[in-house]
Short mmCIF file of C-alpha atoms in Angstrom, two decimals:
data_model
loop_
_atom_site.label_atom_id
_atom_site.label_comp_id
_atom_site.label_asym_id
_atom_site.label_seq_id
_atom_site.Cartn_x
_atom_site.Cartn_y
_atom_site.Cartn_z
CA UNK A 1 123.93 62.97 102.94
CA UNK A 2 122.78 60.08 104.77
CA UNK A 3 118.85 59.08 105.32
CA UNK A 4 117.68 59.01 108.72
CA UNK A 5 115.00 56.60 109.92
CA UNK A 6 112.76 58.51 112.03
CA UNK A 7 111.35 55.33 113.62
CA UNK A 8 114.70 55.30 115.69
CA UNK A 9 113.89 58.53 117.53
CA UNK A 10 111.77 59.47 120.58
CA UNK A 11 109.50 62.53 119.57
CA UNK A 12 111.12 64.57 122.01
CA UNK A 13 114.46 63.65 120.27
CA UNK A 14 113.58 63.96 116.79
CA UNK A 15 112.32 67.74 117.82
CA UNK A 16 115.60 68.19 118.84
CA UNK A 17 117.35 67.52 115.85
CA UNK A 18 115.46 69.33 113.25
CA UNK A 19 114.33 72.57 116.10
CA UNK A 20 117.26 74.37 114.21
CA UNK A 21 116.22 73.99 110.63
CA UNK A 22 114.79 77.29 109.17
CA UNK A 23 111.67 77.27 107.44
CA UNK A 24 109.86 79.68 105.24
CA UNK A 25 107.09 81.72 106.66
CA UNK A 26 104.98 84.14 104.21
CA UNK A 27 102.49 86.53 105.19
CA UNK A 28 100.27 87.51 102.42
CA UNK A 29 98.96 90.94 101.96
CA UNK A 30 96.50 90.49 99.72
CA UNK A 31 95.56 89.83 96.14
CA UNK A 32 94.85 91.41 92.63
CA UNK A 33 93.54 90.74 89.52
CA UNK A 34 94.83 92.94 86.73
CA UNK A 35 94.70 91.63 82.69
CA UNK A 36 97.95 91.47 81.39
CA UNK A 37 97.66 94.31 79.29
CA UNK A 38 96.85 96.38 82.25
CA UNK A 39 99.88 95.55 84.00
CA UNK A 40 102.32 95.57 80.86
CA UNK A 41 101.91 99.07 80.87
CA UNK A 42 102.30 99.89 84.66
CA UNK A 43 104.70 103.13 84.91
CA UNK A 44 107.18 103.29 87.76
CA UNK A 45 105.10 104.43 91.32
CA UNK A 46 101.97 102.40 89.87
CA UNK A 47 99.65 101.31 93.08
CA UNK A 48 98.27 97.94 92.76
CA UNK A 49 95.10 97.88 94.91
CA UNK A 50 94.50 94.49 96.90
CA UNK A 51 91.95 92.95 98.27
CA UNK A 52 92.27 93.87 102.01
CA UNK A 53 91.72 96.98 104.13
CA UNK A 54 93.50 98.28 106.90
CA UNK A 55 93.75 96.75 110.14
CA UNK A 56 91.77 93.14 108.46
CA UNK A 57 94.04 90.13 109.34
CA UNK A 58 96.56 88.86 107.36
CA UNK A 59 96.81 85.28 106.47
CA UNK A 60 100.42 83.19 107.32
CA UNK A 61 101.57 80.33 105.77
CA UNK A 62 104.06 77.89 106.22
CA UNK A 63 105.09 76.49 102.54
CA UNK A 64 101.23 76.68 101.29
CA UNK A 65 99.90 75.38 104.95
CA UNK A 66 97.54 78.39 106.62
CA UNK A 67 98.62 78.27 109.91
CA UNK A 68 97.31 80.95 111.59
CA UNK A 69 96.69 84.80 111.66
CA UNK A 70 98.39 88.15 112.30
CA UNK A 71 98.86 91.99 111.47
CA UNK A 72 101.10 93.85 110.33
CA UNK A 73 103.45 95.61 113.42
CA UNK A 74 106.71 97.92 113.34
CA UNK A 75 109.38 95.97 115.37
CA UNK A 76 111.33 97.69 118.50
CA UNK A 77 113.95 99.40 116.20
CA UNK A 78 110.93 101.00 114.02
CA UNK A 79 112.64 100.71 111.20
CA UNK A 80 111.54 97.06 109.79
CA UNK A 81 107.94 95.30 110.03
CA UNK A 82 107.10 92.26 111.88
CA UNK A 83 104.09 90.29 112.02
CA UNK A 84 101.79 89.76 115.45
CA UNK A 85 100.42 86.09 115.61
CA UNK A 86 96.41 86.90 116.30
CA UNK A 87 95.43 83.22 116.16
CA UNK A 88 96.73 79.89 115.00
CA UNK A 89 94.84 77.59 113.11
CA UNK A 90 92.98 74.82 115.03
CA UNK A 91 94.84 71.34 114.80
CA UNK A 92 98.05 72.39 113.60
CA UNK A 93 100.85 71.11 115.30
CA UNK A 94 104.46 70.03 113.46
CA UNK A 95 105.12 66.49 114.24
CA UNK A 96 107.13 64.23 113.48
CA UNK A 97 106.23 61.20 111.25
CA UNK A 98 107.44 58.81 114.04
CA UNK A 99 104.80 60.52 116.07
CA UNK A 100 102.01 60.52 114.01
CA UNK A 101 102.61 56.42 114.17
CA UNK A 102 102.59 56.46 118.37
#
């Protein structure tokens, strides 16, 4: 695998070659504290109740960046769940390091 200087790309063409590389998004639901020996002795069917209600935004991150917020939507087959982007975080953009020299 060789290195690649980004310092020998325009921004517009180091875009280009990494516009293709998948990254992880994560939507988090929410949260729960349970003491271990609580949750050794869950049963099959056991509901874990979180920390967020119906129809409250749901936080999205991008490796453990916040980058915004959405909720929770059924997708045009209506058989899987998407996520609708309500609002993205101010000041986050993906650059570049080459561009955050310019």
């Amino acid at each position: 695998m060789n290195n690649i200087d980004s310092s020998e790309f325009t921004e517009s063409e180091w875009h280009e070659r990494v516009a293709d590389i998948p990254i992880p998004i994560e939507v988090l639901l929410g949260r729960a504290h349970v003491p271990v020996a609580r949750m050794l002795k869950f049963p099959p069917g056991e509901v874990i109740k979180l920390d967020k209600s119906f129809g409250e935004s749901l936080e999205i991150r991008v490796g453990d960046r916040l980058i915004g917020y959405g909720e929770i939507v059924t997708t045009d087959d209506g058989n899987t769940i998407g996520i609708k982007l309500l609002s993205v975080i101010d000041g986050i953009r993906f650059r570049s390091r080459h561009a955050e020299r310019e």
